[in-house]
Amino acid sequence: MVYRTESLNKESCEDFAAAFAQGAGVTFSDAYYYDDMTYFANHSSGDTLSVDYRDSSYTYRLGTPLAVSEGSEAELRGLLAQLGIAVPEGAAFSQEDPDMFQFTVDFLPVGDVIYGGELCCRVLDGLLGQVENHLLALTPQRGESLLPKAEAYDRMTSGVFDGAVTFASLQPLEATVTACTITYQSDTKGFYQPVYQFTVMKGDEPFAEVLIPALQ
């Protein structure tokens, strides 16, 4: 299945940031524009917000970090609510490492919207300092046939993927593929599409994650 994300342009991104700032109780006095995102900043308070045009995902760095005592799901939800950030009920909560707490949804229907992706809370020394929100509101578009896994593997080994030149320059002479899963990725046209994710190891060490579009 292919989904439509909530994509933005320069103008709608400014509206998005204004609504976010109001919910979080902050202001952004400066904006820096790029081809695929806008970076908003308040250099006095230290608050920053970078917003991706492709799918409205964003990273918010708090100028004044919030204290975290327990690191429980309820506490993190409460702190996010203080910032005007809602997490759908039914999202799975986990602690990925001592400094990162994560909410994950896997195509969760909420009313007329389907949510997918994850939201990460970065906590350092007991303070919530950064929120990386990739919880996407998705609209189903159409069903598509998937590329056979073997063909996707052939494309990877033939170097037919984004980043292949850089990958080859690293000379992974002893690299091996240890896993292949299907995940989703936003494209530049505002669609959320399936991709094969190949995990590549070099010896005993993780080397790269290679993404191959999964649609026929």
JSON list of C-alpha atoms in Angstrom, two decimals:
[
{"chain": "A", "resi": 1, "resn": "MET", "atom": "CA", "xyz": [0.00, 0.00, 0.00]},
{"chain": "A", "resi": 2, "resn": "VAL", "atom": "CA", "xyz": [1.13, 3.55, -0.78]},
{"chain": "A", "resi": 3, "resn": "TYR", "atom": "CA", "xyz": [0.11, 6.37, 1.55]},
{"chain": "A", "resi": 4, "resn": "ARG", "atom": "CA", "xyz": [-0.02, 10.15, 1.26]},
{"chain": "A", "resi": 5, "resn": "THR", "atom": "CA", "xyz": [1.73, 12.15, 3.98]},
{"chain": "A", "resi": 6, "resn": "GLU", "atom": "CA", "xyz": [1.00, 15.69, 5.12]},
{"chain": "A", "resi": 7, "resn": "SER", "atom": "CA", "xyz": [3.60, 17.42, 2.95]},
{"chain": "A", "resi": 8, "resn": "LEU", "atom": "CA", "xyz": [4.47, 21.11, 3.27]},
{"chain": "A", "resi": 9, "resn": "ASN", "atom": "CA", "xyz": [5.91, 24.00, 1.30]},
{"chain": "A", "resi": 10, "resn": "LYS", "atom": "CA", "xyz": [7.65, 27.13, 2.56]},
{"chain": "A", "resi": 11, "resn": "GLU", "atom": "CA", "xyz": [4.42, 28.97, 3.38]},
{"chain": "A", "resi": 12, "resn": "SER", "atom": "CA", "xyz": [2.54, 26.08, 4.99]},
{"chain": "A", "resi": 13, "resn": "CYS", "atom": "CA", "xyz": [5.68, 25.19, 6.94]},
{"chain": "A", "resi": 14, "resn": "GLU", "atom": "CA", "xyz": [5.65, 28.67, 8.46]},
{"chain": "A", "resi": 15, "resn": "ASP", "atom": "CA", "xyz": [2.03, 28.11, 9.52]},
{"chain": "A", "resi": 16, "resn": "PHE", "atom": "CA", "xyz": [3.02, 24.72, 10.95]},
{"chain": "A", "resi": 17, "resn": "ALA", "atom": "CA", "xyz": [5.83, 26.29, 12.98]},
{"chain": "A", "resi": 18, "resn": "ALA", "atom": "CA", "xyz": [3.57, 29.07, 14.25]},
{"chain": "A", "resi": 19, "resn": "ALA", "atom": "CA", "xyz": [1.01, 26.52, 15.47]},
{"chain": "A", "resi": 20, "resn": "PHE", "atom": "CA", "xyz": [3.76, 24.43, 17.06]},
{"chain": "A", "resi": 21, "resn": "ALA", "atom": "CA", "xyz": [5.26, 27.46, 18.81]},
{"chain": "A", "resi": 22, "resn": "GLN", "atom": "CA", "xyz": [1.87, 28.40, 20.22]},
{"chain": "A", "resi": 23, "resn": "GLY", "atom": "CA", "xyz": [1.33, 24.88, 21.55]},
{"chain": "A", "resi": 24, "resn": "ALA", "atom": "CA", "xyz": [4.80, 24.72, 23.07]},
{"chain": "A", "resi": 25, "resn": "GLY", "atom": "CA", "xyz": [4.63, 28.23, 24.51]},
{"chain": "A", "resi": 26, "resn": "VAL", "atom": "CA", "xyz": [7.73, 29.43, 22.66]},
{"chain": "A", "resi": 27, "resn": "THR", "atom": "CA", "xyz": [8.59, 31.84, 19.85]},
{"chain": "A", "resi": 28, "resn": "PHE", "atom": "CA", "xyz": [10.88, 31.55, 16.85]},
{"chain": "A", "resi": 29, "resn": "SER", "atom": "CA", "xyz": [12.40, 34.84, 15.75]},
{"chain": "A", "resi": 30, "resn": "ASP", "atom": "CA", "xyz": [14.50, 33.53, 12.88]},
{"chain": "A", "resi": 31, "resn": "ALA", "atom": "CA", "xyz": [13.94, 31.13, 9.99]},
{"chain": "A", "resi": 32, "resn": "TYR", "atom": "CA", "xyz": [16.44, 29.57, 7.59]},
{"chain": "A", "resi": 33, "resn": "TYR", "atom": "CA", "xyz": [15.07, 28.11, 4.36]},
{"chain": "A", "resi": 34, "resn": "TYR", "atom": "CA", "xyz": [16.40, 25.10, 2.46]},
{"chain": "A", "resi": 35, "resn": "ASP", "atom": "CA", "xyz": [15.15, 23.05, -0.49]},
{"chain": "A", "resi": 36, "resn": "ASP", "atom": "CA", "xyz": [13.49, 20.38, 1.63]},
{"chain": "A", "resi": 37, "resn": "MET", "atom": "CA", "xyz": [13.10, 21.90, 5.09]},
{"chain": "A", "resi": 38, "resn": "THR", "atom": "CA", "xyz": [12.98, 25.05, 7.20]},
{"chain": "A", "resi": 39, "resn": "TYR", "atom": "CA", "xyz": [15.00, 25.60, 10.37]},
{"chain": "A", "resi": 40, "resn": "PHE", "atom": "CA", "xyz": [13.37, 27.89, 12.92]},
{"chain": "A", "resi": 41, "resn": "ALA", "atom": "CA", "xyz": [15.32, 29.31, 15.84]},
{"chain": "A", "resi": 42, "resn": "ASN", "atom": "CA", "xyz": [15.17, 31.59, 18.84]},
{"chain": "A", "resi": 43, "resn": "HIS", "atom": "CA", "xyz": [18.78, 32.38, 19.58]},
{"chain": "A", "resi": 44, "resn": "SER", "atom": "CA", "xyz": [17.87, 34.06, 22.86]},
{"chain": "A", "resi": 45, "resn": "SER", "atom": "CA", "xyz": [15.99, 31.13, 24.39]},
{"chain": "A", "resi": 46, "resn": "GLY", "atom": "CA", "xyz": [17.84, 28.34, 22.59]},
{"chain": "A", "resi": 47, "resn": "ASP", "atom": "CA", "xyz": [14.68, 26.79, 21.12]},
{"chain": "A", "resi": 48, "resn": "THR", "atom": "CA", "xyz": [15.03, 25.38, 17.59]},
{"chain": "A", "resi": 49, "resn": "LEU", "atom": "CA", "xyz": [12.67, 23.53, 15.25]},
{"chain": "A", "resi": 50, "resn": "SER", "atom": "CA", "xyz": [13.62, 21.85, 11.97]},
{"chain": "A", "resi": 51, "resn": "VAL", "atom": "CA", "xyz": [10.66, 20.76, 9.81]},
{"chain": "A", "resi": 52, "resn": "ASP", "atom": "CA", "xyz": [10.84, 18.40, 6.83]},
{"chain": "A", "resi": 53, "resn": "TYR", "atom": "CA", "xyz": [8.63, 19.45, 3.91]},
{"chain": "A", "resi": 54, "resn": "ARG", "atom": "CA", "xyz": [8.15, 15.84, 2.74]},
{"chain": "A", "resi": 55, "resn": "ASP", "atom": "CA", "xyz": [6.00, 14.64, 5.62]},
{"chain": "A", "resi": 56, "resn": "SER", "atom": "CA", "xyz": [5.80, 17.33, 8.36]},
{"chain": "A", "resi": 57, "resn": "SER", "atom": "CA", "xyz": [8.21, 15.40, 10.57]},
{"chain": "A", "resi": 58, "resn": "TYR", "atom": "CA", "xyz": [10.33, 17.59, 12.81]},
{"chain": "A", "resi": 59, "resn": "THR", "atom": "CA", "xyz": [13.01, 17.83, 15.45]},
{"chain": "A", "resi": 60, "resn": "TYR", "atom": "CA", "xyz": [12.48, 20.23, 18.35]},
{"chain": "A", "resi": 61, "resn": "ARG", "atom": "CA", "xyz": [15.33, 21.18, 20.66]},
{"chain": "A", "resi": 62, "resn": "LEU", "atom": "CA", "xyz": [14.14, 22.68, 23.93]},
{"chain": "A", "resi": 63, "resn": "GLY", "atom": "CA", "xyz": [15.76, 25.89, 25.07]},
{"chain": "A", "resi": 64, "resn": "THR", "atom": "CA", "xyz": [14.71, 25.03, 28.61]},
{"chain": "A", "resi": 65, "resn": "PRO", "atom": "CA", "xyz": [14.82, 21.22, 29.06]},
{"chain": "A", "resi": 66, "resn": "LEU", "atom": "CA", "xyz": [12.11, 19.57, 31.16]},
{"chain": "A", "resi": 67, "resn": "ALA", "atom": "CA", "xyz": [12.93, 17.41, 34.18]},
{"chain": "A", "resi": 68, "resn": "VAL", "atom": "CA", "xyz": [12.28, 13.66, 33.85]},
{"chain": "A", "resi": 69, "resn": "SER", "atom": "CA", "xyz": [12.10, 11.73, 37.12]},
{"chain": "A", "resi": 70, "resn": "GLU", "atom": "CA", "xyz": [10.77, 8.25, 36.27]},
{"chain": "A", "resi": 71, "resn": "GLY", "atom": "CA", "xyz": [11.03, 7.90, 32.52]},
{"chain": "A", "resi": 72, "resn": "SER", "atom": "CA", "xyz": [7.62, 6.21, 32.47]},
{"chain": "A", "resi": 73, "resn": "GLU", "atom": "CA", "xyz": [5.19, 6.30, 29.57]},
{"chain": "A", "resi": 74, "resn": "ALA", "atom": "CA", "xyz": [2.73, 8.41, 31.54]},
{"chain": "A", "resi": 75, "resn": "GLU", "atom": "CA", "xyz": [5.41, 10.92, 32.52]},
{"chain": "A", "resi": 76, "resn": "LEU", "atom": "CA", "xyz": [6.73, 11.29, 28.97]},
{"chain": "A", "resi": 77, "resn": "ARG", "atom": "CA", "xyz": [3.21, 11.66, 27.58]},
{"chain": "A", "resi": 78, "resn": "GLY", "atom": "CA", "xyz": [2.57, 14.38, 30.17]},
{"chain": "A", "resi": 79, "resn": "LEU", "atom": "CA", "xyz": [5.75, 16.28, 29.28]},
{"chain": "A", "resi": 80, "resn": "LEU", "atom": "CA", "xyz": [4.94, 16.06, 25.58]},
{"chain": "A", "resi": 81, "resn": "ALA", "atom": "CA", "xyz": [1.44, 17.36, 26.29]},
{"chain": "A", "resi": 82, "resn": "GLN", "atom": "CA", "xyz": [3.03, 20.40, 27.97]},
{"chain": "A", "resi": 83, "resn": "LEU", "atom": "CA", "xyz": [4.67, 21.08, 24.61]},
{"chain": "A", "resi": 84, "resn": "GLY", "atom": "CA", "xyz": [1.41, 20.63, 22.73]},
{"chain": "A", "resi": 85, "resn": "ILE", "atom": "CA", "xyz": [2.54, 17.30, 21.26]},
{"chain": "A", "resi": 86, "resn": "ALA", "atom": "CA", "xyz": [-0.09, 14.56, 21.19]},
{"chain": "A", "resi": 87, "resn": "VAL", "atom": "CA", "xyz": [0.81, 10.87, 20.99]},
{"chain": "A", "resi": 88, "resn": "PRO", "atom": "CA", "xyz": [-1.96, 8.54, 19.75]},
{"chain": "A", "resi": 89, "resn": "GLU", "atom": "CA", "xyz": [-3.38, 6.12, 22.28]},
{"chain": "A", "resi": 90, "resn": "GLY", "atom": "CA", "xyz": [-2.18, 2.67, 21.38]},
{"chain": "A", "resi": 91, "resn": "ALA", "atom": "CA", "xyz": [1.36, 3.75, 20.53]},
{"chain": "A", "resi": 92, "resn": "ALA", "atom": "CA", "xyz": [3.96, 1.30, 21.84]},
{"chain": "A", "resi": 93, "resn": "PHE", "atom": "CA", "xyz": [6.36, 2.78, 24.41]},
{"chain": "A", "resi": 94, "resn": "SER", "atom": "CA", "xyz": [9.96, 1.61, 24.81]},
{"chain": "A", "resi": 95, "resn": "GLN", "atom": "CA", "xyz": [13.34, 2.72, 26.11]},
{"chain": "A", "resi": 96, "resn": "GLU", "atom": "CA", "xyz": [15.86, 2.18, 23.33]},
{"chain": "A", "resi": 97, "resn": "ASP", "atom": "CA", "xyz": [18.89, 3.17, 25.41]},
{"chain": "A", "resi": 98, "resn": "PRO", "atom": "CA", "xyz": [19.51, 5.11, 28.65]},
{"chain": "A", "resi": 99, "resn": "ASP", "atom": "CA", "xyz": [19.07, 8.43, 26.84]},
{"chain": "A", "resi": 100, "resn": "MET", "atom": "CA", "xyz": [16.22, 7.67, 24.41]},
{"chain": "A", "resi": 101, "resn": "PHE", "atom": "CA", "xyz": [12.55, 6.88, 24.96]},
{"chain": "A", "resi": 102, "resn": "GLN", "atom": "CA", "xyz": [10.38, 6.05, 21.97]},
{"chain": "A", "resi": 103, "resn": "PHE", "atom": "CA", "xyz": [6.71, 5.85, 20.99]},
{"chain": "A", "resi": 104, "resn": "THR", "atom": "CA", "xyz": [6.04, 3.71, 17.90]},
{"chain": "A", "resi": 105, "resn": "VAL", "atom": "CA", "xyz": [2.90, 3.14, 15.85]},
{"chain": "A", "resi": 106, "resn": "ASP", "atom": "CA", "xyz": [2.50, 0.67, 13.01]},
{"chain": "A", "resi": 107, "resn": "PHE", "atom": "CA", "xyz": [-0.33, 1.87, 10.79]},
{"chain": "A", "resi": 108, "resn": "LEU", "atom": "CA", "xyz": [-2.63, 2.64, 13.71]},
{"chain": "A", "resi": 109, "resn": "PRO", "atom": "CA", "xyz": [-6.12, 3.87, 12.68]},
{"chain": "A", "resi": 110, "resn": "VAL", "atom": "CA", "xyz": [-7.40, 6.83, 14.70]},
{"chain": "A", "resi": 111, "resn": "GLY", "atom": "CA", "xyz": [-10.70, 8.08, 13.33]},
{"chain": "A", "resi": 112, "resn": "ASP", "atom": "CA", "xyz": [-10.22, 8.81, 9.63]},
{"chain": "A", "resi": 113, "resn": "VAL", "atom": "CA", "xyz": [-6.42, 8.97, 9.90]},
{"chain": "A", "resi": 114, "resn": "ILE", "atom": "CA", "xyz": [-3.81, 6.22, 9.95]},
{"chain": "A", "resi": 115, "resn": "TYR", "atom": "CA", "xyz": [-0.64, 6.88, 11.94]},
{"chain": "A", "resi": 116, "resn": "GLY", "atom": "CA", "xyz": [2.75, 5.34, 11.31]},
{"chain": "A", "resi": 117, "resn": "GLY", "atom": "CA", "xyz": [6.30, 5.96, 12.47]},
{"chain": "A", "resi": 118, "resn": "GLU", "atom": "CA", "xyz": [7.92, 6.90, 15.75]},
{"chain": "A", "resi": 119, "resn": "LEU", "atom": "CA", "xyz": [8.55, 9.74, 18.17]},
{"chain": "A", "resi": 120, "resn": "CYS", "atom": "CA", "xyz": [11.83, 9.83, 20.10]},
{"chain": "A", "resi": 121, "resn": "CYS", "atom": "CA", "xyz": [12.47, 11.71, 23.34]},
{"chain": "A", "resi": 122, "resn": "ARG", "atom": "CA", "xyz": [16.13, 12.44, 24.05]},
{"chain": "A", "resi": 123, "resn": "VAL", "atom": "CA", "xyz": [16.78, 12.58, 27.80]},
{"chain": "A", "resi": 124, "resn": "LEU", "atom": "CA", "xyz": [20.22, 13.49, 29.11]},
{"chain": "A", "resi": 125, "resn": "ASP", "atom": "CA", "xyz": [21.08, 13.77, 32.81]},
{"chain": "A", "resi": 126, "resn": "GLY", "atom": "CA", "xyz": [17.39, 13.59, 33.71]},
{"chain": "A", "resi": 127, "resn": "LEU", "atom": "CA", "xyz": [16.33, 16.36, 31.33]},
{"chain": "A", "resi": 128, "resn": "LEU", "atom": "CA", "xyz": [14.17, 16.11, 28.20]},
{"chain": "A", "resi": 129, "resn": "GLY", "atom": "CA", "xyz": [16.15, 18.19, 25.72]},
{"chain": "A", "resi": 130, "resn": "GLN", "atom": "CA", "xyz": [15.00, 17.07, 22.28]},
{"chain": "A", "resi": 131, "resn": "VAL", "atom": "CA", "xyz": [11.94, 15.59, 20.58]},
{"chain": "A", "resi": 132, "resn": "GLU", "atom": "CA", "xyz": [12.22, 13.91, 17.17]},
{"chain": "A", "resi": 133, "resn": "ASN", "atom": "CA", "xyz": [8.69, 13.46, 15.87]},
{"chain": "A", "resi": 134, "resn": "HIS", "atom": "CA", "xyz": [8.28, 11.12, 12.92]},
{"chain": "A", "resi": 135, "resn": "LEU", "atom": "CA", "xyz": [4.73, 10.08, 13.81]},
{"chain": "A", "resi": 136, "resn": "LEU", "atom": "CA", "xyz": [3.08, 10.61, 10.44]},
{"chain": "A", "resi": 137, "resn": "ALA", "atom": "CA", "xyz": [-0.60, 11.11, 9.62]},
{"chain": "A", "resi": 138, "resn": "LEU", "atom": "CA", "xyz": [-1.22, 8.94, 6.56]},
{"chain": "A", "resi": 139, "resn": "THR", "atom": "CA", "xyz": [-3.97, 8.68, 3.96]},
{"chain": "A", "resi": 140, "resn": "PRO", "atom": "CA", "xyz": [-4.19, 5.41, 1.96]},
{"chain": "A", "resi": 141, "resn": "GLN", "atom": "CA", "xyz": [-3.77, 5.99, -1.77]},
{"chain": "A", "resi": 142, "resn": "ARG", "atom": "CA", "xyz": [-3.47, 2.73, -3.69]},
{"chain": "A", "resi": 143, "resn": "GLY", "atom": "CA", "xyz": [-2.28, -0.83, -3.51]},
{"chain": "A", "resi": 144, "resn": "GLU", "atom": "CA", "xyz": [0.83, -1.80, -5.46]},
{"chain": "A", "resi": 145, "resn": "SER", "atom": "CA", "xyz": [2.71, -5.01, -6.24]},
{"chain": "A", "resi": 146, "resn": "LEU", "atom": "CA", "xyz": [6.01, -5.46, -4.44]},
{"chain": "A", "resi": 147, "resn": "LEU", "atom": "CA", "xyz": [9.32, -6.15, -6.11]},
{"chain": "A", "resi": 148, "resn": "PRO", "atom": "CA", "xyz": [10.50, -9.69, -5.31]},
{"chain": "A", "resi": 149, "resn": "LYS", "atom": "CA", "xyz": [13.06, -9.69, -2.50]},
{"chain": "A", "resi": 150, "resn": "ALA", "atom": "CA", "xyz": [15.59, -11.48, -4.72]},
{"chain": "A", "resi": 151, "resn": "GLU", "atom": "CA", "xyz": [15.34, -8.75, -7.35]},
{"chain": "A", "resi": 152, "resn": "ALA", "atom": "CA", "xyz": [15.80, -6.07, -4.70]},
{"chain": "A", "resi": 153, "resn": "TYR", "atom": "CA", "xyz": [18.89, -7.93, -3.48]},
{"chain": "A", "resi": 154, "resn": "ASP", "atom": "CA", "xyz": [20.25, -8.02, -7.04]},
{"chain": "A", "resi": 155, "resn": "ARG", "atom": "CA", "xyz": [19.77, -4.26, -7.33]},
{"chain": "A", "resi": 156, "resn": "MET", "atom": "CA", "xyz": [21.65, -3.74, -4.10]},
{"chain": "A", "resi": 157, "resn": "THR", "atom": "CA", "xyz": [24.58, -5.93, -5.08]},
{"chain": "A", "resi": 158, "resn": "SER", "atom": "CA", "xyz": [24.66, -4.23, -8.50]},
{"chain": "A", "resi": 159, "resn": "GLY", "atom": "CA", "xyz": [24.88, -0.81, -6.88]},
{"chain": "A", "resi": 160, "resn": "VAL", "atom": "CA", "xyz": [21.46, 0.37, -8.08]},
{"chain": "A", "resi": 161, "resn": "PHE", "atom": "CA", "xyz": [20.45, 2.45, -5.05]},
{"chain": "A", "resi": 162, "resn": "ASP", "atom": "CA", "xyz": [20.82, 5.94, -3.63]},
{"chain": "A", "resi": 163, "resn": "GLY", "atom": "CA", "xyz": [24.20, 6.33, -1.99]},
{"chain": "A", "resi": 164, "resn": "ALA", "atom": "CA", "xyz": [25.80, 3.50, -3.95]},
{"chain": "A", "resi": 165, "resn": "VAL", "atom": "CA", "xyz": [28.83, 5.59, -4.93]},
{"chain": "A", "resi": 166, "resn": "THR", "atom": "CA", "xyz": [29.55, 6.50, -1.31]},
{"chain": "A", "resi": 167, "resn": "PHE", "atom": "CA", "xyz": [28.95, 2.91, -0.23]},
{"chain": "A", "resi": 168, "resn": "ALA", "atom": "CA", "xyz": [31.44, 1.62, -2.82]},
{"chain": "A", "resi": 169, "resn": "SER", "atom": "CA", "xyz": [34.04, 4.21, -1.82]},
{"chain": "A", "resi": 170, "resn": "LEU", "atom": "CA", "xyz": [34.09, 2.74, 1.70]},
{"chain": "A", "resi": 171, "resn": "GLN", "atom": "CA", "xyz": [35.36, -0.53, 0.22]},
{"chain": "A", "resi": 172, "resn": "PRO", "atom": "CA", "xyz": [33.30, -3.05, 2.23]},
{"chain": "A", "resi": 173, "resn": "LEU", "atom": "CA", "xyz": [35.35, -5.98, 0.94]},
{"chain": "A", "resi": 174, "resn": "GLU", "atom": "CA", "xyz": [34.06, -8.41, 3.56]},
{"chain": "A", "resi": 175, "resn": "ALA", "atom": "CA", "xyz": [30.54, -7.04, 3.89]},
{"chain": "A", "resi": 176, "resn": "THR", "atom": "CA", "xyz": [27.66, -9.48, 4.25]},
{"chain": "A", "resi": 177, "resn": "VAL", "atom": "CA", "xyz": [23.90, -9.01, 4.35]},
{"chain": "A", "resi": 178, "resn": "THR", "atom": "CA", "xyz": [22.49, -10.35, 7.62]},
{"chain": "A", "resi": 179, "resn": "ALA", "atom": "CA", "xyz": [18.84, -9.25, 7.46]},
{"chain": "A", "resi": 180, "resn": "CYS", "atom": "CA", "xyz": [16.17, -7.89, 5.15]},
{"chain": "A", "resi": 181, "resn": "THR", "atom": "CA", "xyz": [12.95, -6.26, 6.30]},
{"chain": "A", "resi": 182, "resn": "ILE", "atom": "CA", "xyz": [10.27, -4.08, 4.73]},
{"chain": "A", "resi": 183, "resn": "THR", "atom": "CA", "xyz": [9.93, -0.60, 6.14]},
{"chain": "A", "resi": 184, "resn": "TYR", "atom": "CA", "xyz": [8.45, 2.66, 4.86]},
{"chain": "A", "resi": 185, "resn": "GLN", "atom": "CA", "xyz": [10.03, 5.91, 3.74]},
{"chain": "A", "resi": 186, "resn": "SER", "atom": "CA", "xyz": [8.71, 9.34, 2.72]},
{"chain": "A", "resi": 187, "resn": "ASP", "atom": "CA", "xyz": [9.61, 10.47, -0.78]},
{"chain": "A", "resi": 188, "resn": "THR", "atom": "CA", "xyz": [9.95, 13.99, -2.19]},
{"chain": "A", "resi": 189, "resn": "LYS", "atom": "CA", "xyz": [6.42, 13.96, -3.62]},
{"chain": "A", "resi": 190, "resn": "GLY", "atom": "CA", "xyz": [4.67, 13.44, -0.30]},
{"chain": "A", "resi": 191, "resn": "PHE", "atom": "CA", "xyz": [4.14, 9.69, -0.55]},
{"chain": "A", "resi": 192, "resn": "TYR", "atom": "CA", "xyz": [5.00, 7.10, 2.10]},
{"chain": "A", "resi": 193, "resn": "GLN", "atom": "CA", "xyz": [6.19, 4.00, 0.27]},
{"chain": "A", "resi": 194, "resn": "PRO", "atom": "CA", "xyz": [7.57, 0.57, 1.16]},
{"chain": "A", "resi": 195, "resn": "VAL", "atom": "CA", "xyz": [11.30, -0.09, 0.86]},
{"chain": "A", "resi": 196, "resn": "TYR", "atom": "CA", "xyz": [13.46, -3.12, 1.49]},
{"chain": "A", "resi": 197, "resn": "GLN", "atom": "CA", "xyz": [15.98, -2.46, 4.25]},
{"chain": "A", "resi": 198, "resn": "PHE", "atom": "CA", "xyz": [19.09, -4.62, 4.00]},
{"chain": "A", "resi": 199, "resn": "THR", "atom": "CA", "xyz": [21.34, -4.78, 7.06]},
{"chain": "A", "resi": 200, "resn": "VAL", "atom": "CA", "xyz": [24.98, -4.99, 6.00]},
{"chain": "A", "resi": 201, "resn": "MET", "atom": "CA", "xyz": [27.74, -6.13, 8.34]},
{"chain": "A", "resi": 202, "resn": "LYS", "atom": "CA", "xyz": [31.50, -5.81, 7.86]},
{"chain": "A", "resi": 203, "resn": "GLY", "atom": "CA", "xyz": [32.98, -8.61, 9.87]},
{"chain": "A", "resi": 204, "resn": "ASP", "atom": "CA", "xyz": [31.25, -8.51, 13.26]},
{"chain": "A", "resi": 205, "resn": "GLU", "atom": "CA", "xyz": [30.47, -4.79, 13.07]},
{"chain": "A", "resi": 206, "resn": "PRO", "atom": "CA", "xyz": [27.36, -3.06, 11.67]},
{"chain": "A", "resi": 207, "resn": "PHE", "atom": "CA", "xyz": [28.33, -1.35, 8.41]},
{"chain": "A", "resi": 208, "resn": "ALA", "atom": "CA", "xyz": [25.25, 0.09, 6.70]},
{"chain": "A", "resi": 209, "resn": "GLU", "atom": "CA", "xyz": [21.51, -0.04, 6.17]},
{"chain": "A", "resi": 210, "resn": "VAL", "atom": "CA", "xyz": [20.76, -0.09, 2.42]},
{"chain": "A", "resi": 211, "resn": "LEU", "atom": "CA", "xyz": [17.27, 0.91, 1.26]},
{"chain": "A", "resi": 212, "resn": "ILE", "atom": "CA", "xyz": [15.85, -0.37, -2.04]},
{"chain": "A", "resi": 213, "resn": "PRO", "atom": "CA", "xyz": [12.40, 0.82, -3.27]},
{"chain": "A", "resi": 214, "resn": "ALA", "atom": "CA", "xyz": [10.02, -2.12, -2.94]},
{"chain": "A", "resi": 215, "resn": "LEU", "atom": "CA", "xyz": [7.42, -1.18, -5.55]},
{"chain": "A", "resi": 216, "resn": "GLN", "atom": "CA", "xyz": [7.37, -2.87, -8.95]}
]
